[in-house]
PDB file of C-alpha atoms in Angstrom:
ATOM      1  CA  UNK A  30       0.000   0.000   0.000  1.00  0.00           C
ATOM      2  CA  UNK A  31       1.649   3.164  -0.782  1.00  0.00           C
ATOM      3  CA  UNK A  32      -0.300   6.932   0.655  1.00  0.00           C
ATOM      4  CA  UNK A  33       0.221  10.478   0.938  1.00  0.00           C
ATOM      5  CA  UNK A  34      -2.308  12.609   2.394  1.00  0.00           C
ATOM      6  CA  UNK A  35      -4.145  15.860   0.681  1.00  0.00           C
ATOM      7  CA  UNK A  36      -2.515  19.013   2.487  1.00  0.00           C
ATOM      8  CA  UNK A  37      -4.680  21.967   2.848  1.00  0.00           C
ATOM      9  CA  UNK A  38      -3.854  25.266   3.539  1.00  0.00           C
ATOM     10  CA  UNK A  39      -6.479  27.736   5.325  1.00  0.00           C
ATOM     11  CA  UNK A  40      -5.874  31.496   5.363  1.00  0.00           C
ATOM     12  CA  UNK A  41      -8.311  33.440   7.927  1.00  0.00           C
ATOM     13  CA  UNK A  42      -9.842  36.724   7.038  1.00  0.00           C
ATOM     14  CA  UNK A  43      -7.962  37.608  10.496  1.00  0.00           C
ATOM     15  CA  UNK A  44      -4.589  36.688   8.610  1.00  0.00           C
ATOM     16  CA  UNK A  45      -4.312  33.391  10.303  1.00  0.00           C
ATOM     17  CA  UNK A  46      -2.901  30.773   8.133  1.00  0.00           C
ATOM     18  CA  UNK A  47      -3.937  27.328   9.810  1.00  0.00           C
ATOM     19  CA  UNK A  48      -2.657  23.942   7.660  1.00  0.00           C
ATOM     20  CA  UNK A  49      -3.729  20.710   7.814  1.00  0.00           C
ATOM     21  CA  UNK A  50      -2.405  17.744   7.531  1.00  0.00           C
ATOM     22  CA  UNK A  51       1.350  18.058   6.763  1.00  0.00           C
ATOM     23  CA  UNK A  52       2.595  14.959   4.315  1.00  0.00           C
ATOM     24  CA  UNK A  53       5.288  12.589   5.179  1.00  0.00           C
ATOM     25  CA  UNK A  54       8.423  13.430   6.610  1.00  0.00           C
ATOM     26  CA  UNK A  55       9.970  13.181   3.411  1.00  0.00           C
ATOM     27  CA  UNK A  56       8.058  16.145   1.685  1.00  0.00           C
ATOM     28  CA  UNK A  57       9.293  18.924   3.402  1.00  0.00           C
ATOM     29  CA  UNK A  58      11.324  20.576   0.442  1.00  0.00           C
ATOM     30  CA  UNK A  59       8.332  20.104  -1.676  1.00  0.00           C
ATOM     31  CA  UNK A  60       5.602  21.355   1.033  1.00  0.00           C
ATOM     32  CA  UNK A  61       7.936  24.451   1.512  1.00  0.00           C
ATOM     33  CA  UNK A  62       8.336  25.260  -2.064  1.00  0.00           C
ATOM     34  CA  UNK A  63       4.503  25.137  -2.177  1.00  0.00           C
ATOM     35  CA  UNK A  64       3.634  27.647  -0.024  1.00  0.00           C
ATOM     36  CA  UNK A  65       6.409  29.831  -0.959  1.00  0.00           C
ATOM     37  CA  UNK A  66       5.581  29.471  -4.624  1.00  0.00           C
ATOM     38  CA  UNK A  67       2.155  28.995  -4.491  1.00  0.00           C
ATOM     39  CA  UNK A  68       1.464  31.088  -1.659  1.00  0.00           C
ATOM     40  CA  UNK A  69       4.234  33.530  -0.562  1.00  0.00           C
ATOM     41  CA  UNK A  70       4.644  32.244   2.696  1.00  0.00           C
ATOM     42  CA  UNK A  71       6.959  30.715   5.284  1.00  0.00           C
ATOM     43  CA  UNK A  72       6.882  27.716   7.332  1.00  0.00           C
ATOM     44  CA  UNK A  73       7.469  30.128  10.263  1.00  0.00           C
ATOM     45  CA  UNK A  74       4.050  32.133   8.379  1.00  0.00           C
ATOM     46  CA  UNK A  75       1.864  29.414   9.899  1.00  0.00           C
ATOM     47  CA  UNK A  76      -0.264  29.580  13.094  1.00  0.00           C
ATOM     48  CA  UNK A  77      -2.054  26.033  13.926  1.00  0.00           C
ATOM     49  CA  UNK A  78      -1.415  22.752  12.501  1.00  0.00           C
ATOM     50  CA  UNK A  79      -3.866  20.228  12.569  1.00  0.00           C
ATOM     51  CA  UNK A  80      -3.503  16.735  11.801  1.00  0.00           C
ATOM     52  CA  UNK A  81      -6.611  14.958  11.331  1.00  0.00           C
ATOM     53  CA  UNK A  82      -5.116  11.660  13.082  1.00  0.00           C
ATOM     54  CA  UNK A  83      -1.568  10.524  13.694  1.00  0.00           C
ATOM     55  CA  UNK A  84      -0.666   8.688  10.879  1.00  0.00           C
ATOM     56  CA  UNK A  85       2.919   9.415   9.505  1.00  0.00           C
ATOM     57  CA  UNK A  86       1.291  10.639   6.087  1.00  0.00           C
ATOM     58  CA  UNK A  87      -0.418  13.199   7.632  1.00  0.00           C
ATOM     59  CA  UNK A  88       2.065  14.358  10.207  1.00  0.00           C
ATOM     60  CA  UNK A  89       5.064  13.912   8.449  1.00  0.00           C
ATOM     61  CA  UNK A  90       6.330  17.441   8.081  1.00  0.00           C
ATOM     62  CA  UNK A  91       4.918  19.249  11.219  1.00  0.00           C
ATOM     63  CA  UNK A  92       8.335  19.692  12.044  1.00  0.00           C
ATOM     64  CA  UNK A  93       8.709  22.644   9.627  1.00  0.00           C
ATOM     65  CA  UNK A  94       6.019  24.121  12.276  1.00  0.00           C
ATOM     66  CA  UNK A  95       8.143  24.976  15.125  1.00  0.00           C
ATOM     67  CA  UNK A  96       6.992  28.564  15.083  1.00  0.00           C
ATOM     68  CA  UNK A  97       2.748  27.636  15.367  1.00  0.00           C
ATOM     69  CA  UNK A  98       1.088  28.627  18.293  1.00  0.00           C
ATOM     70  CA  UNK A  99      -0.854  25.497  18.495  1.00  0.00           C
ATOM     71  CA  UNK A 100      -0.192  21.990  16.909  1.00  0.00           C
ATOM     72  CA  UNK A 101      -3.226  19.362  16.891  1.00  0.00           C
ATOM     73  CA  UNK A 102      -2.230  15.748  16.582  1.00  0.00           C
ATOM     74  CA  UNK A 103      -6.240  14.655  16.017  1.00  0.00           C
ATOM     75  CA  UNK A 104      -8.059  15.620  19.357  1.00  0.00           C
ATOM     76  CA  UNK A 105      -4.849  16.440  21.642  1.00  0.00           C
ATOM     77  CA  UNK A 106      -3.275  20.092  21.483  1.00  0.00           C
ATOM     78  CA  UNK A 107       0.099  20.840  22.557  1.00  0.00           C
ATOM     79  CA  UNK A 108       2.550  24.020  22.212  1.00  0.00           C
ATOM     80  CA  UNK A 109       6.105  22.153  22.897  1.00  0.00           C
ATOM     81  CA  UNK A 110       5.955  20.595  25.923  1.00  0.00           C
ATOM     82  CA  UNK A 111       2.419  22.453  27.042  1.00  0.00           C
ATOM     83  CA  UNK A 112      -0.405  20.632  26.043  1.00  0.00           C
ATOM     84  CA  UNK A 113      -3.611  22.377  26.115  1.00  0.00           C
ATOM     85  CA  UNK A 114      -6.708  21.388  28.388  1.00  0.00           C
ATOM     86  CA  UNK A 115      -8.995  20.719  25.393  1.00  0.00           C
ATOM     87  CA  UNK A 116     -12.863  19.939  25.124  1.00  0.00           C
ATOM     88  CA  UNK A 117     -12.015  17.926  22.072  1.00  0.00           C
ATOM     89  CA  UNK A 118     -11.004  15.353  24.059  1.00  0.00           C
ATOM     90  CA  UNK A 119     -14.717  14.448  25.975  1.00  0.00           C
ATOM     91  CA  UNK A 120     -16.902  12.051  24.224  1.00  0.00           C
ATOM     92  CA  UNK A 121     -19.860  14.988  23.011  1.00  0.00           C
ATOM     93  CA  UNK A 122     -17.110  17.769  22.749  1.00  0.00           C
ATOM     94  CA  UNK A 123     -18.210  21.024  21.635  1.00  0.00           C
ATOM     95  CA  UNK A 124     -16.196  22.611  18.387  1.00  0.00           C
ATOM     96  CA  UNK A 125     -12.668  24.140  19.022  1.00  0.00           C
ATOM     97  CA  UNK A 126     -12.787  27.164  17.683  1.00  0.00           C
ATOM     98  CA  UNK A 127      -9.482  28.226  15.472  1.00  0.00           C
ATOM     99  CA  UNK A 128     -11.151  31.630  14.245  1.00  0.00           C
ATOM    100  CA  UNK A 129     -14.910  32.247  15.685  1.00  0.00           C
ATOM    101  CA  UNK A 130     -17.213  30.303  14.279  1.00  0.00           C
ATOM    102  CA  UNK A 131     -15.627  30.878  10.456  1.00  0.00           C
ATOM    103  CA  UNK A 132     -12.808  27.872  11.258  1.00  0.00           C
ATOM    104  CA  UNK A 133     -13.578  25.070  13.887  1.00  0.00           C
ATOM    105  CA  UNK A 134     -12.047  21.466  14.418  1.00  0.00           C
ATOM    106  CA  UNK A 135     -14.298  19.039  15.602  1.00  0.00           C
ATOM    107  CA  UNK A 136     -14.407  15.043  16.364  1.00  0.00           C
ATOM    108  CA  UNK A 137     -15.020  12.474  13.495  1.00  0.00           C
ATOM    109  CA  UNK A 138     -14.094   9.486  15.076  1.00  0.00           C
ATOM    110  CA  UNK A 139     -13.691   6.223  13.499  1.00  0.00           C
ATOM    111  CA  UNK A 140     -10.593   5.920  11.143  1.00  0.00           C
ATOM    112  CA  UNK A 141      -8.968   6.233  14.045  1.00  0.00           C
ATOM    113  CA  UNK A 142     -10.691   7.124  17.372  1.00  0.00           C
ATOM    114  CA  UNK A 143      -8.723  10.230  18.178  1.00  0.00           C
ATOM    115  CA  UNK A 144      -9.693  11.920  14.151  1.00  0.00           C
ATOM    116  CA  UNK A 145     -10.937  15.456  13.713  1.00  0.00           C
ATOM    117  CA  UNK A 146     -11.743  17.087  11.096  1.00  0.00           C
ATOM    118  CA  UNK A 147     -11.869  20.942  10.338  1.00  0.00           C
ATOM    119  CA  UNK A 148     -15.413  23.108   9.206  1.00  0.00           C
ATOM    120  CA  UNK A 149     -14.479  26.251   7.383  1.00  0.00           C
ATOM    121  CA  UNK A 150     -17.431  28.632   6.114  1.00  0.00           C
ATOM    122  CA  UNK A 151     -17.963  31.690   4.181  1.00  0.00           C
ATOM    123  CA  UNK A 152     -15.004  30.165   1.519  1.00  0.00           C
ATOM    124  CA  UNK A 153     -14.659  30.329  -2.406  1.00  0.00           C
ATOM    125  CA  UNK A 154     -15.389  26.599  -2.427  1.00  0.00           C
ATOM    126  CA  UNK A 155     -18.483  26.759  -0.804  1.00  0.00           C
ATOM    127  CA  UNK A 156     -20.616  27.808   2.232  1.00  0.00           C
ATOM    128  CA  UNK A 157     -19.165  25.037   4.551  1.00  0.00           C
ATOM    129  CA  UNK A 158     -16.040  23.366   3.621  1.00  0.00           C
ATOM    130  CA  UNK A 159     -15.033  20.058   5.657  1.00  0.00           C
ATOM    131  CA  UNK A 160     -11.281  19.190   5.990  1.00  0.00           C
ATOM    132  CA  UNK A 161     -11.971  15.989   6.670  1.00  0.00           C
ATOM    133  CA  UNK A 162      -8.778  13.839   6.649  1.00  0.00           C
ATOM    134  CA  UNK A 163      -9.442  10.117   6.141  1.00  0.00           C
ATOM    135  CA  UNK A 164     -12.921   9.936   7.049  1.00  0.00           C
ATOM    136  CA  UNK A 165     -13.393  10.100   3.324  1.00  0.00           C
ATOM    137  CA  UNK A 166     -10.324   8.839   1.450  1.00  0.00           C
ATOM    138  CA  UNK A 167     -11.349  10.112  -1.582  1.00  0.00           C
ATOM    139  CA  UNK A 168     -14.484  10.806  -3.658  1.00  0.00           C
ATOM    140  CA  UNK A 169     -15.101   7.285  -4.915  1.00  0.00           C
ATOM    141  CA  UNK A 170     -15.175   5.816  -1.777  1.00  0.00           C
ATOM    142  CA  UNK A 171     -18.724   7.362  -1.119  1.00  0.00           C
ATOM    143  CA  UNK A 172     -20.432   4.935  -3.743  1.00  0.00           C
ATOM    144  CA  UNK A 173     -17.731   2.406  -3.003  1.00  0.00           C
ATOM    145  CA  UNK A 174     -17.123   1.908   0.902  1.00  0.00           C
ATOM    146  CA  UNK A 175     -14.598  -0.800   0.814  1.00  0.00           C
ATOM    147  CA  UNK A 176     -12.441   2.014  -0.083  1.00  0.00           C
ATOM    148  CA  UNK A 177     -12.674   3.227   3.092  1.00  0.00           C
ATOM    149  CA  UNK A 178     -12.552  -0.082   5.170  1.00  0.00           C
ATOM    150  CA  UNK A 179      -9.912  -1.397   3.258  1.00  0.00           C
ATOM    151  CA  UNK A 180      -7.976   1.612   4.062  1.00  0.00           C
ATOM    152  CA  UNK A 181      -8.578   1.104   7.892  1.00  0.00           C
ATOM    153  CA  UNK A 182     -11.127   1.886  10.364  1.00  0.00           C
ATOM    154  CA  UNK A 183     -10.718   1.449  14.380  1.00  0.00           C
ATOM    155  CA  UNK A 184     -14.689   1.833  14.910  1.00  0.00           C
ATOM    156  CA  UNK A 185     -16.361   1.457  11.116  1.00  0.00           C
ATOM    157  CA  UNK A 186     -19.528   2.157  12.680  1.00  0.00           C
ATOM    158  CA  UNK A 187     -18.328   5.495  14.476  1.00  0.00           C
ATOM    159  CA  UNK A 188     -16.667   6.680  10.935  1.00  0.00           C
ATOM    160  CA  UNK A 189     -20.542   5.678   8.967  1.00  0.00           C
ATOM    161  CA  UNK A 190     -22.328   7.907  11.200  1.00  0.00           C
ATOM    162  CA  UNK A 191     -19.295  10.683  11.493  1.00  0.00           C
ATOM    163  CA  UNK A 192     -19.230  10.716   7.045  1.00  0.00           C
ATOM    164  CA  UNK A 193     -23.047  10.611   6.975  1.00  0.00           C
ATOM    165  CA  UNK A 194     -22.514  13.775   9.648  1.00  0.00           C
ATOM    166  CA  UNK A 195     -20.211  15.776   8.140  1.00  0.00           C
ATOM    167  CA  UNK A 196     -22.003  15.072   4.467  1.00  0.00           C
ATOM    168  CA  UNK A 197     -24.880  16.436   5.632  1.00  0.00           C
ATOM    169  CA  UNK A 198     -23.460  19.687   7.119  1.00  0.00           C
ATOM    170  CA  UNK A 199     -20.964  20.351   3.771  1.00  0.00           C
ATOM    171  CA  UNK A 200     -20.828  22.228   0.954  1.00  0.00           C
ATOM    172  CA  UNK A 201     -17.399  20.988  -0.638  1.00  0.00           C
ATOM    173  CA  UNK A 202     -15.432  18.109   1.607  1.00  0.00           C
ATOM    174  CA  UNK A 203     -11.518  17.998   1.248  1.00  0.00           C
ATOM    175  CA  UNK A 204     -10.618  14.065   1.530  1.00  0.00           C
ATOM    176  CA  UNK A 205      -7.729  12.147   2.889  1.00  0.00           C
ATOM    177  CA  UNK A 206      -6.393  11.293  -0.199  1.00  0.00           C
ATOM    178  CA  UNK A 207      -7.681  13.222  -3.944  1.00  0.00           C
ATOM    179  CA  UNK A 208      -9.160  15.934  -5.098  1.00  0.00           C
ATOM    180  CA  UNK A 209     -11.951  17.994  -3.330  1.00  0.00           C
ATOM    181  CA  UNK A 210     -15.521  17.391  -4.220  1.00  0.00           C
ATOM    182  CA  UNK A 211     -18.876  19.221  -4.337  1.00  0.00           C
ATOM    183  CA  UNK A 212     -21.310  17.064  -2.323  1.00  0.00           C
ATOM    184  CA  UNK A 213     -24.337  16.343  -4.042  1.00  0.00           C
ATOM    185  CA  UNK A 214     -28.051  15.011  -2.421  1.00  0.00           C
ATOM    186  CA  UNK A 215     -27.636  12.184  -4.148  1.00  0.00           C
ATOM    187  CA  UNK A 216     -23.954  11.792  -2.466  1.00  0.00           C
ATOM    188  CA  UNK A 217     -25.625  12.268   0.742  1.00  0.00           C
ATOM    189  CA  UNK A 218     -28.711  10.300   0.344  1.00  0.00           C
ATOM    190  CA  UNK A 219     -26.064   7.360  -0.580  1.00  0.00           C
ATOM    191  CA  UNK A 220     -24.780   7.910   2.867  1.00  0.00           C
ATOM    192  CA  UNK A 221     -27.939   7.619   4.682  1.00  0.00           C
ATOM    193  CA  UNK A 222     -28.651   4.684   3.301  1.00  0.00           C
ATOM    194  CA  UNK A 223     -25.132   2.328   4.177  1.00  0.00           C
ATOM    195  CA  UNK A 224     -25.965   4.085   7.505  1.00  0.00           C
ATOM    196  CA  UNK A 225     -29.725   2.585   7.691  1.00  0.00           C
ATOM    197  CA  UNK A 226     -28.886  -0.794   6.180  1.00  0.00           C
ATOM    198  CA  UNK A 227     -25.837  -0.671   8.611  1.00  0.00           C
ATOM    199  CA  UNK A 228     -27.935  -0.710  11.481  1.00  0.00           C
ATOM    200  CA  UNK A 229     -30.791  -2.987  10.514  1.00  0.00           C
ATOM    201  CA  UNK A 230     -28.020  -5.731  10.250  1.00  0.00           C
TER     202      UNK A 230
END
């Protein structure tokens, strides 16, 4: 099996720039060049990393981040050696909120138990966009769901209701692994119904 993650890069209309998910560890010349050439910034440019879960291709290069205030490995926060007291970490955790109510990380267990994802709104892409990590590993894996099995789940369950959730509240949804997509009713509607036969089994 060979995987790199999506990388996404947030900037705030505070002037917060926020990425998620960071590659593997041997990306960093190519992540740097990115935002440089894509972007004009610095690794030292960035505020919060988040890593949807703590899987090496999605952490990989968070230690180009030295300079963030905050760095979120899935639910737990830490700055250095100071890790944050942080309501992601209940069961029914409220959002975290990154900036207001515009950019918020909150729990989508079920890849692994400890996954977040990140809700931005008011963006080009759409009126809510979901960073989602791999709770959806890529487009096809909504009409195909031993994508997303196949790739791994610690509570398969959990990560039906969490991708049925997060479907449902999205405009555009960032995956794990491929391009962004538009979500459709029909993509939803697809969801709620591995969720229903799910549970009648």
């Amino acid at each position: 099996m060979r995987a790199n993650c999506t990388c996404t890069l947030i900037r705030t209309r505070n002037g917060r720039n926020i990425i998620v998910d960071t590659l593997t560890a041997w990306d960093g010349e190519r992540l740097t060049e990115a935002l440089q050439h894509l972007h004009g910034l610095k690794p030292e440019d960035i505020h919060v990393v988040v890593c949807t879960h703590g899987h090496s291709d999605h952490t990989g290069c968070n230690y180009l981040f030295r300079s963030a205030q905050w760095h979120f490995m899935g639910a737990c926060v830490s700055n250095r050696d100071k890790y944050l007291d942080c309501p992601l970490t209940c069961g029914d955790s409220e959002p975290f909120q990154l900036c207001g109510d515009d950019v918020v990380v909150v729990r989508t267990p079920g890849h692994t138990l400890n996954c977040v994802s990140v809700l931005v709104r008011g963006t080009n892409l759409g009126e809510v966009v979901g960073v989602c990590g791999d709770l959806f590993e890529r487009v096809e894996d909504i009409m195909d769901p031993t994508i997303w099995l196949e790739a791994g789940s610690e509570n398969p369950e959990s990560q039906r209701i969490q991708r049925l959730r997060m479907i449902e509240m999205c405009n555009y949804i960032i995956p794990g692994h491929g391009q962004g997509f538009a979500v459709t009713e029909n993509m939803r509607e697809l969801l709620r119904q591995q969720v229903n036969s799910n549970n009648t089994k």
